[in-house]
Amino acid sequence: MGGSPVWDGTLSLDNFNASAAALVKRWKEIEVDDSLPDWTWKPCSKMGAPSEVEGYLALEGVYRDCGGSQEQIDENDNSDGADVVACDTWVQSCSDNVHVYDFHVVYSYSYKVPVLYFQGHRSDCQLLTLDEIKHHLPSNSLKVLSESKWTFITREEHPHLSRPWFTLLPCATSDWMKLLLEESNEAIQEQSLRYLSAWLSVAGQAVGLKIPLELHCNS
């Protein structure tokens, strides 16, 4: 018999939860761009699992400039203060040139890996189409999208919200995660704790979400 078990790049639900907690903690410890909010854990109950067991990670309210000018407050502006809004973020959120994105990381029972769900909307809360979202995707993702159409990004029902969200298909996630983490020579338990941080460093880039390098580094 002998020999160490070979890790297949997947994640159990318990390990997903533990890795999610580690990511939330690590995110608060590193230096993150002020434009990015904190990742939070959203507990829920579905498929018979108690709320403390099943849930998902959420990064909500990420603002992106969709081109053109942005409304900003000039500190040296001497105009009437009654007409000036003091909060730049509020002004940007109300601008037609700014889109707001939400990102959710959900555990897939079928693939046993995390899946990234995301959606964007305008200041009037109108959801963005895929063509509009393309303007915020990096060039390499646009290339893959043009070649593989809906096999890269698709739209399906959010497992916990029962509404259609865009998602990155997870078919090959376990394969590239195995390659990404097996070189670290860490114990499987340590790999599991760092799984989501490592995964997000790749999956986030695919949708233009800039993840600090420190998130994937050992603390």
CSV table of C-alpha atoms in Angstrom, one decimal:
chain,number,residue,atom,x,y,z
A,1,MET,CA,0.0,0.0,0.0
A,2,GLY,CA,2.3,2.9,1.1
A,3,GLY,CA,2.9,6.2,-0.6
A,4,SER,CA,1.3,9.6,0.0
A,5,PRO,CA,-2.1,10.3,-1.5
A,6,VAL,CA,-2.1,12.2,-4.7
A,7,TRP,CA,-4.0,15.5,-4.6
A,8,ASP,CA,-6.3,16.0,-7.6
A,9,GLY,CA,-6.7,19.8,-7.4
A,10,THR,CA,-10.2,19.7,-5.9
A,11,LEU,CA,-11.5,21.0,-2.6
A,12,SER,CA,-14.0,19.6,-0.1
A,13,LEU,CA,-16.8,21.9,1.3
A,14,ASP,CA,-15.1,22.0,4.7
A,15,ASN,CA,-11.8,23.0,3.1
A,16,PHE,CA,-13.5,25.6,1.0
A,17,ASN,CA,-15.0,27.2,4.1
A,18,ALA,CA,-11.6,27.1,5.9
A,19,SER,CA,-9.9,28.6,2.8
A,20,ALA,CA,-12.5,31.3,2.6
A,21,ALA,CA,-12.0,32.3,6.2
A,22,ALA,CA,-8.2,32.4,5.6
A,23,LEU,CA,-8.7,34.6,2.5
A,24,VAL,CA,-10.9,37.1,4.4
A,25,LYS,CA,-8.4,37.3,7.2
A,26,ARG,CA,-5.4,37.6,4.8
A,27,TRP,CA,-7.2,40.3,2.7
A,28,LYS,CA,-7.4,42.5,5.9
A,29,GLU,CA,-3.7,42.0,6.6
A,30,ILE,CA,-2.2,43.0,3.3
A,31,GLU,CA,-2.1,46.4,1.6
A,32,VAL,CA,-5.1,46.6,-0.8
A,33,ASP,CA,-6.1,49.4,-3.2
A,34,ASP,CA,-8.5,51.8,-1.5
A,35,SER,CA,-10.9,51.3,-4.4
A,36,LEU,CA,-11.5,47.7,-3.4
A,37,PRO,CA,-13.8,46.8,-0.6
A,38,ASP,CA,-13.3,43.8,1.8
A,39,TRP,CA,-14.2,40.2,1.0
A,40,THR,CA,-17.0,39.0,3.2
A,41,TRP,CA,-18.6,35.7,4.0
A,42,LYS,CA,-22.3,35.4,3.2
A,43,PRO,CA,-23.9,32.5,5.1
A,44,CYS,CA,-26.9,30.8,3.7
A,45,SER,CA,-29.0,27.7,3.9
A,46,LYS,CA,-29.6,25.4,1.0
A,47,MET,CA,-29.7,21.7,0.1
A,48,GLY,CA,-30.1,20.9,3.8
A,49,ALA,CA,-26.8,22.4,4.9
A,50,PRO,CA,-27.0,24.6,8.0
A,51,SER,CA,-26.2,28.3,7.5
A,52,GLU,CA,-22.9,28.1,9.4
A,53,VAL,CA,-21.7,25.4,6.9
A,54,GLU,CA,-22.9,26.7,3.5
A,55,GLY,CA,-22.3,30.1,2.1
A,56,TYR,CA,-20.2,32.1,-0.3
A,57,LEU,CA,-17.5,34.8,-0.5
A,58,ALA,CA,-18.6,38.3,-1.8
A,59,LEU,CA,-16.7,41.3,-3.0
A,60,GLU,CA,-19.4,43.9,-3.8
A,61,GLY,CA,-19.4,47.5,-4.9
A,62,VAL,CA,-16.3,47.5,-7.1
A,63,TYR,CA,-16.3,50.7,-9.3
A,64,ARG,CA,-14.9,50.8,-12.8
A,65,ASP,CA,-14.6,53.7,-15.1
A,66,CYS,CA,-16.1,52.8,-18.5
A,67,GLY,CA,-14.4,55.6,-20.4
A,68,GLY,CA,-15.0,59.3,-20.8
A,69,SER,CA,-14.7,61.8,-18.0
A,70,GLN,CA,-15.5,61.2,-14.4
A,71,GLU,CA,-17.1,63.6,-12.0
A,72,GLN,CA,-14.7,64.5,-9.3
A,73,ILE,CA,-14.5,67.2,-6.7
A,74,ASP,CA,-11.7,69.6,-7.0
A,75,GLU,CA,-10.4,70.5,-3.5
A,76,ASN,CA,-9.6,74.0,-4.8
A,77,ASP,CA,-13.0,74.6,-6.3
A,78,ASN,CA,-14.5,77.7,-4.7
A,79,SER,CA,-18.0,77.1,-6.0
A,80,ASP,CA,-21.1,77.2,-3.8
A,81,GLY,CA,-20.8,74.3,-1.3
A,82,ALA,CA,-24.5,73.7,-1.5
A,83,ASP,CA,-24.0,72.4,-5.0
A,84,VAL,CA,-21.0,70.2,-4.2
A,85,VAL,CA,-21.2,66.6,-3.0
A,86,ALA,CA,-18.3,66.0,-0.6
A,87,CYS,CA,-17.9,62.3,-1.3
A,88,ASP,CA,-16.0,61.4,-4.5
A,89,THR,CA,-17.1,57.8,-4.3
A,90,TRP,CA,-20.8,58.8,-4.2
A,91,VAL,CA,-20.3,61.1,-7.1
A,92,GLN,CA,-18.6,58.4,-9.2
A,93,SER,CA,-21.3,55.9,-8.4
A,94,CYS,CA,-23.9,58.3,-9.8
A,95,SER,CA,-21.9,59.0,-12.9
A,96,ASP,CA,-22.9,57.4,-16.2
A,97,ASN,CA,-19.2,56.7,-16.8
A,98,VAL,CA,-18.9,54.4,-13.9
A,99,HIS,CA,-20.1,50.8,-13.7
A,100,VAL,CA,-20.4,48.8,-10.4
A,101,TYR,CA,-19.4,45.1,-10.2
A,102,ASP,CA,-20.2,42.4,-7.6
A,103,PHE,CA,-18.1,39.2,-7.4
A,104,HIS,CA,-19.1,36.0,-5.6
A,105,VAL,CA,-17.1,32.9,-5.1
A,106,VAL,CA,-19.4,29.8,-4.7
A,107,TYR,CA,-18.5,26.2,-4.0
A,108,SER,CA,-19.4,23.8,-6.8
A,109,TYR,CA,-20.6,20.4,-5.6
A,110,SER,CA,-20.3,19.0,-9.1
A,111,TYR,CA,-16.7,20.0,-9.7
A,112,LYS,CA,-15.5,20.3,-6.1
A,113,VAL,CA,-13.9,23.6,-6.9
A,114,PRO,CA,-14.7,27.3,-6.4
A,115,VAL,CA,-16.7,29.1,-9.1
A,116,LEU,CA,-16.6,32.9,-9.8
A,117,TYR,CA,-19.9,34.5,-10.4
A,118,PHE,CA,-20.1,38.2,-11.3
A,119,GLN,CA,-22.4,40.9,-12.6
A,120,GLY,CA,-22.1,44.6,-13.3
A,121,HIS,CA,-24.7,47.4,-13.4
A,122,ARG,CA,-25.0,51.1,-14.3
A,123,SER,CA,-25.7,53.9,-11.9
A,124,ASP,CA,-29.4,53.4,-12.7
A,125,CYS,CA,-29.1,49.7,-11.6
A,126,GLN,CA,-29.6,48.4,-15.1
A,127,LEU,CA,-27.6,45.2,-15.5
A,128,LEU,CA,-24.7,45.2,-18.0
A,129,THR,CA,-24.7,43.0,-21.0
A,130,LEU,CA,-21.8,40.8,-22.0
A,131,ASP,CA,-20.8,43.2,-24.7
A,132,GLU,CA,-20.6,46.0,-22.1
A,133,ILE,CA,-18.7,43.8,-19.7
A,134,LYS,CA,-16.1,43.1,-22.5
A,135,HIS,CA,-14.9,46.7,-22.2
A,136,HIS,CA,-13.6,45.9,-18.7
A,137,LEU,CA,-12.0,42.5,-19.6
A,138,PRO,CA,-8.2,42.2,-20.2
A,139,SER,CA,-7.0,41.5,-23.8
A,140,ASN,CA,-6.1,37.9,-23.1
A,141,SER,CA,-9.6,37.2,-21.8
A,142,LEU,CA,-11.2,38.9,-24.9
A,143,LYS,CA,-9.1,36.7,-27.1
A,144,VAL,CA,-10.3,33.5,-25.4
A,145,LEU,CA,-13.8,34.8,-25.4
A,146,SER,CA,-13.7,35.4,-29.1
A,147,GLU,CA,-12.4,32.0,-29.8
A,148,SER,CA,-14.5,29.9,-27.4
A,149,LYS,CA,-17.7,32.1,-27.1
A,150,TRP,CA,-19.8,30.8,-24.2
A,151,THR,CA,-17.4,28.0,-23.2
A,152,PHE,CA,-15.3,30.6,-21.2
A,153,ILE,CA,-17.9,33.0,-19.8
A,154,THR,CA,-21.5,31.9,-19.6
A,155,ARG,CA,-24.6,33.0,-17.8
A,156,GLU,CA,-26.4,30.8,-15.4
A,157,GLU,CA,-28.5,30.8,-12.2
A,158,HIS,CA,-26.6,31.9,-9.1
A,159,PRO,CA,-26.9,28.8,-6.8
A,160,HIS,CA,-27.8,30.9,-3.7
A,161,LEU,CA,-29.7,33.9,-5.2
A,162,SER,CA,-31.7,32.1,-7.9
A,163,ARG,CA,-31.0,34.8,-10.5
A,164,PRO,CA,-28.8,34.7,-13.6
A,165,TRP,CA,-25.3,35.8,-13.2
A,166,PHE,CA,-22.2,35.7,-15.4
A,167,THR,CA,-19.8,33.0,-14.4
A,168,LEU,CA,-16.4,31.5,-15.4
A,169,LEU,CA,-16.8,27.9,-16.3
A,170,PRO,CA,-14.9,25.7,-13.8
A,171,CYS,CA,-14.2,22.7,-16.1
A,172,ALA,CA,-10.4,22.8,-16.0
A,173,THR,CA,-10.0,24.5,-12.6
A,174,SER,CA,-8.8,21.4,-10.7
A,175,ASP,CA,-6.2,20.7,-13.4
A,176,TRP,CA,-4.5,24.1,-13.3
A,177,MET,CA,-4.9,24.4,-9.5
A,178,LYS,CA,-3.0,21.2,-9.1
A,179,LEU,CA,-0.2,22.6,-11.3
A,180,LEU,CA,-0.3,25.9,-9.4
A,181,LEU,CA,0.0,24.5,-5.9
A,182,GLU,CA,1.8,21.2,-6.2
A,183,GLU,CA,5.1,23.0,-6.8
A,184,SER,CA,4.8,24.6,-3.4
A,185,ASN,CA,5.8,21.3,-1.6
A,186,GLU,CA,3.3,22.2,1.1
A,187,ALA,CA,1.2,19.6,3.0
A,188,ILE,CA,-2.2,19.1,1.5
A,189,GLN,CA,-3.8,20.8,4.4
A,190,GLU,CA,-1.7,23.9,3.9
A,191,GLN,CA,-2.5,23.8,0.2
A,192,SER,CA,-6.2,23.7,1.0
A,193,LEU,CA,-5.9,26.8,3.2
A,194,ARG,CA,-4.2,28.8,0.5
A,195,TYR,CA,-6.3,27.4,-2.3
A,196,LEU,CA,-8.8,30.3,-2.7
A,197,SER,CA,-6.1,32.9,-2.5
A,198,ALA,CA,-4.1,31.2,-5.2
A,199,TRP,CA,-7.2,30.5,-7.3
A,200,LEU,CA,-8.3,34.1,-7.1
A,201,SER,CA,-5.0,35.4,-8.3
A,202,VAL,CA,-5.8,33.6,-11.6
A,203,ALA,CA,-9.6,33.7,-11.9
A,204,GLY,CA,-9.6,37.4,-10.8
A,205,GLN,CA,-7.3,38.4,-13.6
A,206,ALA,CA,-9.6,36.7,-16.1
A,207,VAL,CA,-12.3,39.2,-15.3
A,208,GLY,CA,-10.1,42.2,-14.8
A,209,LEU,CA,-10.1,42.0,-11.0
A,210,LYS,CA,-6.6,43.1,-9.9
A,211,ILE,CA,-5.6,40.9,-6.9
A,212,PRO,CA,-2.6,42.0,-4.8
A,213,LEU,CA,0.4,39.6,-5.2
A,214,GLU,CA,0.7,39.5,-1.4
A,215,LEU,CA,-2.6,37.6,-1.2
A,216,HIS,CA,-1.0,34.5,-2.7
A,217,CYS,CA,2.3,34.9,-0.8
A,218,ASN,CA,2.9,33.1,2.5
A,219,SER,CA,2.1,35.2,5.5
